[in-house]
XYZ file of C-alpha atoms in Angstrom:
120
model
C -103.882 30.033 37.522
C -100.937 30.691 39.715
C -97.195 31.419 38.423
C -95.267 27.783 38.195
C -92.902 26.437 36.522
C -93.327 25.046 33.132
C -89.685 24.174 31.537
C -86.464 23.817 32.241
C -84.247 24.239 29.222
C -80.632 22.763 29.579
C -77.928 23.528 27.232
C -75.967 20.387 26.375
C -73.275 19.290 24.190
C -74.108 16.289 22.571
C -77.824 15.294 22.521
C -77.457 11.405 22.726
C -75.161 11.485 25.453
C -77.344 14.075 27.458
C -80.187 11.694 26.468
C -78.860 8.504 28.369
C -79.389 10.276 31.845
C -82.561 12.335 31.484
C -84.075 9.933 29.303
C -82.684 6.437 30.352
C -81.801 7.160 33.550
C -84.676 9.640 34.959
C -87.039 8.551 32.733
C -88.223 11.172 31.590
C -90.979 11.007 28.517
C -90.301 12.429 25.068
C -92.385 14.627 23.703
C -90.922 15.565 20.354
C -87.296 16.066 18.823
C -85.842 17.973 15.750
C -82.614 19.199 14.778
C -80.820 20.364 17.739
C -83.700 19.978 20.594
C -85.491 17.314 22.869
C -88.339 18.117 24.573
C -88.923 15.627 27.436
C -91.463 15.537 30.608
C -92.209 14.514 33.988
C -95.243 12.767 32.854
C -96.745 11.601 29.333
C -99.776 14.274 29.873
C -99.286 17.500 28.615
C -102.198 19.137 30.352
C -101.395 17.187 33.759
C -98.994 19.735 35.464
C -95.787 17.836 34.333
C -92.462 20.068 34.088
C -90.779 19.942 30.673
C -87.062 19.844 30.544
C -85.987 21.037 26.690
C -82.472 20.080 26.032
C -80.733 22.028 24.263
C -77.963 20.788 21.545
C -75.454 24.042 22.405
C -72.196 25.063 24.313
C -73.009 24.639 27.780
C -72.045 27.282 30.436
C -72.397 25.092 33.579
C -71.214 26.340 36.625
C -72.504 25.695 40.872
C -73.554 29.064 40.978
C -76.712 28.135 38.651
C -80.085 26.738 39.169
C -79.849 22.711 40.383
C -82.847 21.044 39.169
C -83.971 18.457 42.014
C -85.394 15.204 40.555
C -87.829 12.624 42.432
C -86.649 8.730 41.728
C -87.660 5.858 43.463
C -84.118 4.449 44.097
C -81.658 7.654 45.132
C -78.779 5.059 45.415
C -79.739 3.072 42.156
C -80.512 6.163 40.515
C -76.918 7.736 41.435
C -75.140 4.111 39.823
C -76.959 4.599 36.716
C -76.254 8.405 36.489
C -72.615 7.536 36.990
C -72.744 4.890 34.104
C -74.232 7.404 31.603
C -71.268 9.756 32.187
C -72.165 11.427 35.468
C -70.099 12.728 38.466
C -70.641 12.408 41.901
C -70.599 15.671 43.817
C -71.997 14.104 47.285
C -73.041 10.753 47.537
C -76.254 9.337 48.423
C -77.240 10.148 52.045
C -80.324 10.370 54.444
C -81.034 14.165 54.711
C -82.821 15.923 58.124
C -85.397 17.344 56.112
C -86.972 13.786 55.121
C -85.234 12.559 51.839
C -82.755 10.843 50.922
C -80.636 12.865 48.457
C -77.671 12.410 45.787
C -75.794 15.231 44.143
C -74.471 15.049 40.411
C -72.598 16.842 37.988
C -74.021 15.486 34.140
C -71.539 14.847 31.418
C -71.553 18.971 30.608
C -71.042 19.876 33.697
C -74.856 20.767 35.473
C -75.810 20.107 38.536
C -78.318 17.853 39.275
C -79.890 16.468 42.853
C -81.748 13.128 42.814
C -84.174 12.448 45.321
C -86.684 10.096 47.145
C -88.308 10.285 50.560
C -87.170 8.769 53.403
């Protein structure tokens, strides 16, 4: 098997707020929680090749100059409305890209940054 990547581990501030975007809005799939952690998925099967994305109840250190974790949705334009509603900031809004996607850009409630994306 080949090097990929397996998690993503985000450091947020306050779980249930975090939760509302990766979890309501993405829809991402919980695995587990306990005190302090969520472990969510692309996908419901563990063996499947699905990327986990651990949040992490701690002070964030967001800044541009980190890793920007792209995720696929079906709607980029709904997607970036609901983002926004769970506490999100628009860093550029939805727009048709040359490389074949349509693409938002998003800041979460702790700061990350986040693109959301669907082909064109």
């Amino acid at each position: 098997m080949g090097t990929r990547i397996t998690r993503l581990t985000i450091s947020v501030s306050e779980l249930p707020r975090a939760l509302a975007l990766y979890e309501g809005v993405l829809g991402l799939i919980r695995r587990y929680a306990v005190e302090g952690l969520v472990m969510l998925a692309t996908d419901a099967d563990p063996g499947g090749g699905s990327i986990e994305v651990l949040l992490h109840e701690r002070t964030p250190t967001a800044g541009d100059a980190g890793v920007a974790p792209s995720f696929a949705v079906a709607d980029v334009d709904a997607a970036t409305a609901a983002a926004v509603e769970a506490g999100a900031v628009i860093v550029d809004e939805p727009a048709d890209q040359e490389w074949g996607e349509r693409q938002s850009v998003i800041r979460d409630a702790d700061g990350h940054v986040l693109s959301l994306v669907a082909p064109l």
